[in-house]
Coordinates of N, CA and C and ligand atoms in Angstrom, one line a residue:
M1 N 80.9 -28.3 -50.4 CA 79.5 -28.3 -49.9 C 78.7 -29.0 -51.0
D2 N 77.8 -29.9 -50.5 CA 77.0 -30.6 -51.5 C 76.0 -29.7 -52.2
F3 N 75.7 -30.1 -53.4 CA 75.0 -29.2 -54.4 C 73.7 -28.7 -53.8
D4 N 72.9 -29.7 -53.2 CA 71.6 -29.2 -52.7 C 71.7 -28.2 -51.6
T5 N 72.8 -28.3 -50.8 CA 73.0 -27.4 -49.8 C 73.3 -26.0 -50.4
V6 N 74.1 -26.0 -51.4 CA 74.5 -24.7 -52.1 C 73.2 -24.1 -52.6
L7 N 72.3 -24.9 -53.2 CA 71.1 -24.3 -53.8 C 70.2 -23.8 -52.6
R8 N 70.1 -24.5 -51.5 CA 69.2 -24.1 -50.4 C 69.8 -22.9 -49.7
R9 N 71.1 -22.8 -49.6 CA 71.7 -21.6 -48.9 C 71.8 -20.4 -49.7
R10 N 71.7 -20.5 -51.0 CA 71.8 -19.3 -51.9 C 70.8 -18.3 -51.6
R11 N 71.2 -17.1 -51.2 CA 70.3 -16.0 -51.1 C 71.1 -14.7 -51.2
M12 N 70.5 -13.6 -51.4 CA 71.3 -12.4 -51.4 C 71.6 -11.9 -50.0
H13 N 72.9 -11.7 -49.8 CA 73.4 -11.1 -48.5 C 73.7 -9.6 -48.8
R14 N 73.2 -8.8 -47.9 CA 73.4 -7.3 -48.1 C 74.1 -6.7 -47.0
A15 N 74.8 -7.5 -46.2 CA 75.6 -6.9 -45.1 C 76.8 -7.9 -44.9
F16 N 78.0 -7.3 -44.8 CA 79.2 -8.0 -44.8 C 80.1 -7.6 -43.6
S17 N 80.9 -8.5 -43.1 CA 81.9 -8.1 -42.1 C 83.1 -7.4 -42.8
T18 N 84.1 -6.9 -42.0 CA 85.2 -6.3 -42.7 C 86.3 -7.3 -43.0
E19 N 86.1 -8.6 -42.9 CA 87.1 -9.6 -43.2 C 87.3 -9.6 -44.7
P20 N 88.6 -9.5 -45.1 CA 88.8 -9.5 -46.6 C 88.5 -10.8 -47.3
V21 N 88.3 -10.7 -48.6 CA 88.1 -11.9 -49.4 C 89.4 -12.2 -50.1
G22 N 89.9 -13.4 -50.0 CA 91.2 -13.7 -50.5 C 91.2 -13.7 -52.1
L23 N 92.4 -13.5 -52.6 CA 92.5 -13.5 -54.1 C 92.2 -14.9 -54.7
A24 N 92.6 -16.0 -53.9 CA 92.3 -17.3 -54.4 C 90.7 -17.5 -54.6
D25 N 90.0 -16.9 -53.7 CA 88.5 -17.0 -53.8 C 88.0 -16.2 -55.0
V26 N 88.6 -15.1 -55.2 CA 88.2 -14.3 -56.4 C 88.5 -15.0 -57.7
V27 N 89.6 -15.7 -57.7 CA 90.0 -16.5 -58.9 C 89.0 -17.6 -59.1
A28 N 88.6 -18.3 -58.0 CA 87.7 -19.4 -58.0 C 86.3 -18.9 -58.5
L29 N 85.9 -17.7 -58.1 CA 84.6 -17.2 -58.6 C 84.6 -16.9 -60.1
C30 N 85.8 -16.4 -60.5 CA 85.9 -16.1 -62.0 C 85.8 -17.4 -62.8
E31 N 86.6 -18.4 -62.3 CA 86.6 -19.7 -63.0 C 85.2 -20.3 -63.0
A32 N 84.5 -20.2 -61.9 CA 83.1 -20.8 -61.9 C 82.2 -20.1 -62.9
A33 N 82.4 -18.8 -63.0 CA 81.6 -18.0 -64.0 C 81.9 -18.5 -65.4
F34 N 83.2 -18.7 -65.6 CA 83.6 -19.0 -67.0 C 83.3 -20.4 -67.4
R35 N 82.9 -21.3 -66.5 CA 82.5 -22.6 -66.8 C 81.0 -22.7 -67.3
A36 N 80.4 -21.5 -67.3 CA 79.0 -21.5 -67.8 C 78.9 -21.8 -69.3
P37 N 77.7 -22.3 -69.7 CA 77.6 -22.4 -71.2 C 77.5 -21.1 -71.9
S38 N 77.8 -21.1 -73.2 CA 77.6 -19.9 -73.9 C 77.2 -20.2 -75.4
A39 N 76.3 -19.4 -75.9 CA 75.8 -19.6 -77.3 C 76.9 -19.7 -78.3
G40 N 76.9 -20.7 -79.0 CA 78.0 -20.9 -80.0 C 79.4 -20.9 -79.4
F41 N 79.4 -21.2 -78.1 CA 80.7 -21.2 -77.3 C 81.4 -19.8 -77.6
T42 N 80.6 -18.8 -77.7 CA 81.2 -17.5 -77.9 C 82.1 -17.0 -76.8
Q43 N 81.6 -17.4 -75.5 CA 82.4 -17.0 -74.3 C 82.6 -15.5 -74.3
G44 N 81.5 -14.8 -74.6 CA 81.5 -13.4 -74.7 C 81.6 -12.6 -73.3
T45 N 81.1 -13.2 -72.3 CA 81.0 -12.5 -71.0 C 82.4 -12.3 -70.4
E46 N 82.6 -11.1 -70.0 CA 83.9 -10.8 -69.3 C 83.6 -10.2 -67.9
L47 N 84.5 -10.2 -67.1 CA 84.3 -9.8 -65.7 C 85.3 -8.6 -65.3
V48 N 84.7 -7.6 -64.7 CA 85.6 -6.5 -64.2 C 85.6 -6.8 -62.6
I49 N 86.8 -6.9 -62.1 CA 86.9 -7.1 -60.6 C 87.4 -5.9 -60.0
I50 N 86.8 -5.5 -58.9 CA 87.2 -4.3 -58.1 C 87.5 -4.7 -56.7
T51 N 88.7 -4.5 -56.3 CA 89.1 -4.9 -54.9 C 89.6 -3.7 -54.1
K52 N 90.0 -2.6 -54.7 CA 90.5 -1.4 -54.0 C 89.4 -0.8 -53.2
P53 N 89.5 -0.6 -51.9 CA 88.4 -0.1 -51.1 C 87.9 1.2 -51.6
E54 N 88.8 2.1 -52.0 CA 88.3 3.5 -52.4 C 87.5 3.4 -53.7
R55 N 87.9 2.4 -54.6 CA 87.1 2.3 -55.8 C 85.8 1.6 -55.5
I56 N 85.8 0.7 -54.6 CA 84.5 0.0 -54.2 C 83.5 1.1 -53.7
Q57 N 84.0 2.0 -52.8 CA 83.1 3.0 -52.3 C 82.7 4.0 -53.4
A58 N 83.6 4.3 -54.3 CA 83.3 5.3 -55.4 C 82.2 4.7 -56.2
I59 N 82.2 3.4 -56.5 CA 81.2 2.7 -57.4 C 79.9 2.6 -56.7
L60 N 79.9 2.3 -55.4 CA 78.6 2.2 -54.7 C 78.0 3.6 -54.6
T61 N 78.8 4.6 -54.5 CA 78.3 6.0 -54.5 C 77.7 6.3 -55.8
L62 N 78.4 6.0 -56.9 CA 77.9 6.3 -58.2 C 76.6 5.7 -58.6
I63 N 76.4 4.4 -58.1 CA 75.2 3.7 -58.6 C 74.0 3.9 -57.7
T64 N 74.1 4.8 -56.7 CA 73.0 5.0 -55.8 C 72.8 6.6 -55.7
T65 N 71.6 6.9 -55.2 CA 71.3 8.4 -55.0 C 71.9 8.8 -53.7
E66 N 72.3 10.1 -53.6 CA 73.0 10.6 -52.5 C 72.3 10.3 -51.2
G67 N 73.1 9.7 -50.3 CA 72.6 9.5 -48.9 C 71.8 8.2 -48.7
W68 N 71.4 7.6 -49.9 CA 70.5 6.5 -49.8 C 71.1 5.3 -49.1
L69 N 72.4 4.9 -49.5 CA 73.0 3.7 -49.0 C 73.2 3.8 -47.4
E70 N 73.7 5.0 -47.0 CA 73.9 5.1 -45.5 C 72.6 5.0 -44.8
A71 N 71.5 5.5 -45.4 CA 70.2 5.5 -44.7 C 69.4 4.2 -44.8
S72 N 69.8 3.4 -45.8 CA 69.0 2.2 -46.0 C 69.3 1.1 -45.0
R73 N 68.2 0.7 -44.3 CA 68.3 -0.3 -43.3 C 68.7 -1.7 -43.9
T74 N 68.2 -1.9 -45.1 CA 68.5 -3.2 -45.8 C 69.8 -3.2 -46.5
H75 N 70.3 -2.1 -47.0 CA 71.5 -2.1 -47.9 C 72.7 -1.5 -47.4
R76 N 72.7 -0.8 -46.2 CA 73.9 -0.1 -45.8 C 75.1 -1.0 -45.5
G77 N 74.8 -2.2 -45.2 CA 75.9 -3.2 -44.9 C 76.7 -3.5 -46.2
L78 N 76.2 -3.1 -47.4 CA 76.9 -3.3 -48.6 C 78.2 -2.5 -48.7
R79 N 78.2 -1.4 -47.8 CA 79.4 -0.6 -47.8 C 80.6 -1.3 -47.4
Q80 N 80.4 -2.5 -46.7 CA 81.6 -3.4 -46.3 C 81.9 -4.4 -47.4
S81 N 81.3 -4.2 -48.6 CA 81.7 -5.2 -49.7 C 83.2 -5.2 -49.8
Q82 N 83.8 -6.4 -50.0 CA 85.2 -6.5 -50.1 C 85.7 -6.6 -51.6
V83 N 84.7 -7.1 -52.4 CA 85.0 -7.2 -53.8 C 83.7 -6.9 -54.6
L84 N 83.9 -6.2 -55.7 CA 82.7 -6.1 -56.6 C 83.1 -6.8 -57.9
I85 N 82.2 -7.5 -58.4 CA 82.4 -8.1 -59.8 C 81.3 -7.7 -60.7
L86 N 81.7 -7.1 -61.8 CA 80.7 -6.7 -62.8 C 80.8 -7.6 -64.0
P87 N 79.8 -8.4 -64.2 CA 79.7 -9.2 -65.4 C 79.4 -8.3 -66.6
I88 N 80.2 -8.4 -67.7 CA 80.1 -7.4 -68.8 C 79.4 -8.2 -70.0
V89 N 78.3 -7.6 -70.4 CA 77.5 -8.1 -71.5 C 78.3 -7.6 -72.8
N90 N 78.6 -8.6 -73.7 CA 79.4 -8.3 -74.8 C 78.7 -8.7 -76.1
K91 N 77.7 -7.8 -76.5 CA 76.9 -8.1 -77.7 C 77.8 -8.2 -78.9
P92 N 78.8 -7.3 -79.1 CA 79.6 -7.4 -80.4 C 80.2 -8.8 -80.6
A93 N 80.6 -9.5 -79.5 CA 81.2 -10.8 -79.6 C 80.3 -11.8 -80.3
Y94 N 79.0 -11.6 -80.0 CA 78.0 -12.6 -80.5 C 77.7 -12.3 -81.9
L95 N 77.6 -11.0 -82.3 CA 77.4 -10.7 -83.7 C 78.6 -11.2 -84.5
S96 N 79.8 -11.1 -84.0 CA 81.0 -11.6 -84.8 C 80.9 -13.1 -84.9
R97 N 80.6 -13.7 -83.7 CA 80.7 -15.2 -83.7 C 79.6 -15.8 -84.7
Y98 N 78.5 -15.2 -84.7 CA 77.4 -15.7 -85.6 C 77.6 -15.3 -87.0
A99 N 78.6 -14.6 -87.3 CA 79.0 -14.3 -88.7 C 80.1 -15.3 -89.2
E100 N 80.5 -16.2 -88.3 CA 81.6 -17.2 -88.7 C 80.9 -18.3 -89.5
A101 N 81.8 -19.0 -90.2 CA 81.3 -20.0 -91.2 C 80.3 -21.0 -90.7
D102 N 80.6 -21.5 -89.5 CA 79.6 -22.5 -88.9 C 78.3 -22.0 -88.4
K103 N 78.2 -20.6 -88.3 CA 77.0 -20.0 -87.8 C 76.3 -19.1 -88.7
V104 N 77.0 -18.7 -89.8 CA 76.4 -17.7 -90.7 C 75.1 -18.0 -91.2
R105 N 74.8 -19.3 -91.4 CA 73.4 -19.6 -92.0 C 72.3 -19.4 -91.0
S106 N 72.6 -19.1 -89.8 CA 71.6 -18.8 -88.8 C 71.0 -17.4 -89.1
D107 N 71.8 -16.6 -89.8 CA 71.4 -15.2 -90.2 C 71.2 -14.3 -89.0
L108 N 72.0 -14.5 -88.0 CA 71.8 -13.7 -86.8 C 72.8 -12.6 -86.7
S109 N 73.8 -12.6 -87.5 CA 74.9 -11.7 -87.4 C 74.5 -10.2 -87.6
N110 N 73.4 -10.0 -88.2 CA 72.9 -8.6 -88.5 C 72.3 -8.0 -87.3
G111 N 72.2 -8.7 -86.2 CA 71.6 -8.2 -84.9 C 70.1 -8.4 -84.8
H112 N 69.5 -9.0 -85.8 CA 68.0 -9.2 -85.8 C 67.7 -10.6 -85.6
K113 N 66.4 -10.9 -85.3 CA 65.9 -12.3 -85.3 C 66.5 -13.2 -84.3
W114 N 67.2 -12.7 -83.3 CA 67.7 -13.6 -82.3 C 66.5 -14.1 -81.4
P115 N 66.5 -15.4 -81.1 CA 65.4 -15.9 -80.3 C 65.3 -15.2 -79.0
Q116 N 66.4 -14.9 -78.4 CA 66.6 -14.1 -77.2 C 67.9 -13.4 -77.3
P117 N 68.2 -12.4 -76.6 CA 69.5 -11.7 -76.7 C 70.5 -12.7 -75.9
Y118 N 71.2 -13.5 -76.7 CA 72.1 -14.5 -76.2 C 73.2 -13.9 -75.3
W119 N 73.6 -12.6 -75.6 CA 74.7 -12.0 -74.9 C 74.2 -11.8 -73.4
I120 N 72.9 -11.5 -73.3 CA 72.4 -11.3 -71.9 C 72.1 -12.7 -71.2
V121 N 71.6 -13.6 -72.0 CA 71.5 -15.0 -71.5 C 72.8 -15.5 -70.9
D122 N 73.8 -15.4 -71.7 CA 75.1 -15.9 -71.3 C 75.7 -15.2 -70.1
A123 N 75.6 -13.9 -70.1 CA 76.1 -13.1 -68.9 C 75.3 -13.5 -67.7
S124 N 74.0 -13.8 -67.8 CA 73.2 -14.2 -66.7 C 73.6 -15.6 -66.2
F125 N 73.8 -16.5 -67.1 CA 74.2 -17.9 -66.7 C 75.6 -17.8 -65.9
A126 N 76.5 -17.0 -66.5 CA 77.8 -16.9 -65.9 C 77.7 -16.3 -64.4
T127 N 76.8 -15.3 -64.3 CA 76.6 -14.6 -63.0 C 76.0 -15.6 -62.0
M128 N 75.1 -16.4 -62.5 CA 74.5 -17.4 -61.6 C 75.5 -18.4 -61.1
Q129 N 76.4 -18.9 -62.0 CA 77.4 -19.8 -61.5 C 78.3 -19.1 -60.5
L130 N 78.6 -17.9 -60.7 CA 79.4 -17.1 -59.8 C 78.7 -17.0 -58.4
L131 N 77.4 -16.8 -58.5 CA 76.6 -16.6 -57.2 C 76.6 -17.9 -56.4
L132 N 76.5 -19.1 -57.2 CA 76.5 -20.4 -56.5 C 77.9 -20.7 -55.9
K133 N 79.0 -20.3 -56.6 CA 80.3 -20.5 -56.1 C 80.5 -19.6 -54.8
V134 N 80.0 -18.5 -54.8 CA 80.0 -17.6 -53.6 C 79.6 -18.4 -52.4
V135 N 78.5 -19.2 -52.5 CA 77.9 -19.9 -51.4 C 78.9 -21.1 -51.1
D136 N 79.4 -21.7 -52.1 CA 80.3 -22.9 -51.9 C 81.5 -22.5 -51.1
L137 N 81.9 -21.2 -51.3 CA 83.2 -20.7 -50.6 C 82.8 -20.1 -49.2
G138 N 81.6 -20.2 -48.8 CA 81.2 -19.6 -47.5 C 81.1 -18.1 -47.5
L139 N 81.0 -17.5 -48.7 CA 80.9 -16.1 -48.8 C 79.5 -15.7 -49.0
G140 N 79.2 -14.4 -49.1 CA 77.9 -13.9 -49.4 C 77.9 -12.9 -50.5
A141 N 76.8 -12.7 -51.2 CA 76.8 -11.7 -52.3 C 75.4 -11.2 -52.6
T142 N 75.3 -10.1 -53.1 CA 74.1 -9.6 -53.7 C 74.3 -9.1 -55.1
F143 N 73.3 -9.3 -56.0 CA 73.4 -8.8 -57.3 C 72.6 -7.5 -57.3
M144 N 73.2 -6.4 -57.7 CA 72.5 -5.1 -57.8 C 72.4 -4.7 -59.2
G145 N 71.2 -4.3 -59.6 CA 71.0 -3.6 -60.9 C 71.6 -2.2 -60.9
I146 N 71.9 -1.7 -62.0 CA 72.5 -0.4 -62.1 C 71.5 0.6 -62.6
Y147 N 70.9 1.3 -61.6 CA 69.7 2.2 -61.9 C 70.2 3.6 -62.1
H148 N 71.4 3.9 -61.5 CA 71.9 5.2 -61.6 C 73.4 5.2 -62.0
G149 N 73.8 6.3 -62.6 CA 75.2 6.5 -62.9 C 75.8 5.5 -63.9
H150 N 75.0 5.0 -64.8 CA 75.5 4.0 -65.7 C 76.7 4.5 -66.6
D151 N 76.5 5.7 -67.1 CA 77.5 6.2 -68.0 C 78.8 6.6 -67.3
D152 N 78.6 7.2 -66.1 CA 79.8 7.6 -65.3 C 80.6 6.3 -64.8
L153 N 79.8 5.3 -64.6 CA 80.4 4.0 -64.2 C 81.3 3.4 -65.3
A154 N 80.7 3.4 -66.5 CA 81.4 2.9 -67.7 C 82.7 3.7 -67.9
E155 N 82.6 5.0 -67.7 CA 83.8 5.9 -67.9 C 84.8 5.5 -66.8
L156 N 84.4 5.4 -65.6 CA 85.3 5.1 -64.5 C 86.1 3.8 -64.7
L157 N 85.3 2.8 -65.2 CA 85.9 1.5 -65.4 C 86.5 1.3 -66.8
E158 N 86.4 2.4 -67.6 CA 87.0 2.3 -68.9 C 86.4 1.1 -69.7
I159 N 85.1 0.9 -69.6 CA 84.5 -0.2 -70.4 C 84.3 0.3 -71.8
P160 N 84.8 -0.6 -72.8 CA 84.8 -0.2 -74.2 C 83.3 0.0 -74.7
A161 N 83.2 0.9 -75.7 CA 81.9 1.1 -76.3 C 81.3 -0.2 -76.8
G162 N 80.0 -0.4 -76.6 CA 79.3 -1.6 -77.1 C 79.3 -2.7 -76.0
M163 N 80.0 -2.5 -74.9 CA 80.0 -3.5 -73.8 C 79.2 -2.8 -72.7
D164 N 78.5 -3.7 -71.9 CA 77.6 -3.1 -70.9 C 77.5 -4.0 -69.7
P165 N 77.7 -3.4 -68.5 CA 77.6 -4.2 -67.3 C 76.2 -4.7 -67.1
L166 N 76.1 -6.0 -66.8 CA 74.8 -6.6 -66.5 C 74.3 -6.1 -65.1
G167 N 75.2 -5.8 -64.2 CA 74.8 -5.4 -62.9 C 76.1 -5.5 -62.1
I168 N 76.0 -5.4 -60.8 CA 77.2 -5.5 -59.9 C 77.0 -6.5 -58.8
V169 N 77.9 -7.5 -58.7 CA 77.8 -8.5 -57.7 C 78.7 -8.0 -56.5
C170 N 78.1 -7.7 -55.4 CA 78.8 -7.2 -54.2 C 79.1 -8.4 -53.3
I171 N 80.4 -8.6 -52.9 CA 80.8 -9.8 -52.3 C 81.5 -9.5 -51.0
G172 N 81.3 -10.4 -50.0 CA 82.0 -10.3 -48.7 C 81.7 -11.5 -47.9
H173 N 82.1 -11.4 -46.6 CA 81.7 -12.5 -45.6 C 80.4 -12.0 -45.0
P174 N 79.4 -12.8 -45.1 CA 78.1 -12.3 -44.7 C 78.0 -12.0 -43.2
S175 N 77.3 -10.9 -42.9 CA 77.1 -10.6 -41.4 C 75.6 -10.4 -41.1
D176 N 74.8 -10.6 -42.1 CA 73.3 -10.5 -41.8 C 72.8 -11.9 -41.5
E177 N 72.0 -12.0 -40.5 CA 71.6 -13.3 -40.0 C 70.3 -13.8 -40.7
A178 N 69.4 -12.8 -40.9 CA 68.1 -13.2 -41.6 C 68.1 -12.6 -43.0
P179 N 67.3 -13.3 -43.8 CA 67.1 -12.7 -45.2 C 66.5 -11.3 -45.1
T180 N 67.0 -10.5 -46.1 CA 66.5 -9.1 -46.2 C 65.9 -9.0 -47.6
G181 N 65.3 -7.8 -47.9 CA 64.8 -7.6 -49.2 C 63.4 -8.3 -49.4
S182 N 63.1 -8.5 -50.6 CA 61.7 -8.9 -50.9 C 61.3 -10.2 -50.2
P183 N 62.2 -11.2 -50.1 CA 61.8 -12.5 -49.4 C 61.3 -12.3 -48.0
S184 N 61.7 -11.2 -47.4 CA 61.3 -10.9 -46.0 C 59.8 -10.3 -46.0
R185 N 59.4 -10.0 -47.2 CA 58.0 -9.4 -47.3 C 57.1 -10.2 -48.2
R186 N 57.6 -11.1 -49.0 CA 56.8 -11.8 -49.9 C 57.0 -13.3 -49.7
E187 N 55.9 -14.1 -49.9 CA 55.9 -15.5 -49.8 C 56.6 -16.1 -51.0
R188 N 57.3 -17.2 -50.8 CA 57.8 -18.0 -52.0 C 56.7 -18.7 -52.7
R189 N 56.5 -18.6 -54.0 CA 55.4 -19.2 -54.6 C 55.5 -20.7 -54.5
E190 N 54.4 -21.4 -54.4 CA 54.3 -22.8 -54.3 C 54.9 -23.4 -55.6
V191 N 55.8 -24.4 -55.5 CA 56.4 -25.0 -56.7 C 55.3 -25.4 -57.7
A192 N 54.2 -26.0 -57.2 CA 53.2 -26.6 -58.1 C 52.5 -25.5 -58.9
T193 N 52.5 -24.3 -58.4 CA 51.8 -23.2 -59.2 C 52.7 -22.7 -60.4
R194 N 54.0 -23.2 -60.4 CA 54.9 -22.7 -61.4 C 55.2 -23.7 -62.5
I195 N 54.7 -24.9 -62.3 CA 55.0 -26.0 -63.2 C 53.8 -26.3 -64.1
H196 N 54.1 -26.5 -65.4 CA 53.0 -26.8 -66.4 C 53.4 -28.1 -67.1
F197 N 52.8 -29.2 -66.7 CA 53.1 -30.5 -67.3 C 52.5 -30.6 -68.7
E198 N 53.3 -30.9 -69.6 CA 52.9 -31.3 -71.0 C 52.4 -30.0 -71.8
R199 N 51.7 -29.1 -71.2 CA 51.3 -27.9 -71.8 C 51.2 -26.8 -70.7
W200 N 51.0 -25.5 -71.1 CA 50.9 -24.4 -70.1 C 49.6 -24.7 -69.3
Ligands
FMN1 C1 67.9 -9.1 -62.3 C2 67.9 -8.9 -60.8 C3 68.1 -7.6 -60.3 C4 68.2 -7.4 -59.0 N1 68.4 -6.2 -58.5 C5 68.6 -6.0 -57.2 C6 69.0 -4.7 -56.6 O1 69.2 -3.7 -57.4 N2 69.1 -4.6 -55.3 C7 69.0 -5.6 -54.5 O2 69.2 -5.5 -53.3 N3 68.7 -6.9 -54.9 C8 68.5 -7.1 -56.2 N4 68.2 -8.3 -56.7 C9 68.0 -9.5 -55.8 C10 66.6 -9.9 -55.6 O3 65.9 -8.9 -54.9 C11 66.5 -11.2 -54.9 O4 67.2 -12.2 -55.7 C12 65.1 -11.7 -54.7 O5 64.4 -10.9 -53.8 C13 65.1 -13.1 -54.1 O6 65.8 -13.2 -52.9 P1 67.0 -14.2 -52.7 O7 68.0 -14.0 -53.9 O8 67.7 -13.7 -51.4 O9 66.5 -15.5 -52.6 C14 68.1 -8.5 -58.1 C15 67.9 -9.8 -58.6 C16 67.9 -10.0 -60.0 C17 67.7 -11.4 -60.5

């Protein structure tokens, strides 16, 4: 698919068919994510892949309040997610990397003075590449924040201390025809109102 088409078609899909997502596609998504840039080439972001249906349902239940998903007009189609991918924010990897000889003079290894939290920047870049590859493969996805059950989720997935899921990417073959969520209620801002030439 040509790049402009990928950009134009990218949106969050919140309803999927029961068609499985093949393992080759899952691998391609991981490879796309790992082609993303990373600060100091730390490559800190890791991915947890969930494909077992009972684990997918358990995770969706954990991260939502009881009965909400079934009742939600916009989100109940996520129960047909065929794969969940959790990008894992790995702050310790950045603290270690910036203590290495070629980075130590930046004085960032103590956890302070970072211009931005690079571990989150990198996990976000990787997630975005994954979301674009989803479109390229003819799949659909939505990125969900983890508002509930964070600690139980970390325990279920045996995520080591210090590592943190950025969110959950729910993936499947799209079955929703029209955009859902905020874009169905809010106008897209005019490009010109978001660009500041030469100064703010
Ligand atoms: C940081 C972040 C958190 C988000 N959290 C959720 C979420 O919890 N549930 C959801 O349905 N969509 C979530 N979204 C998707 C946004 O609602 C969506 O990207 C936005 O409305 C624009 O729509 P589009 O991506 O379809 O163009 C999130 C997006 C981002 C970037």
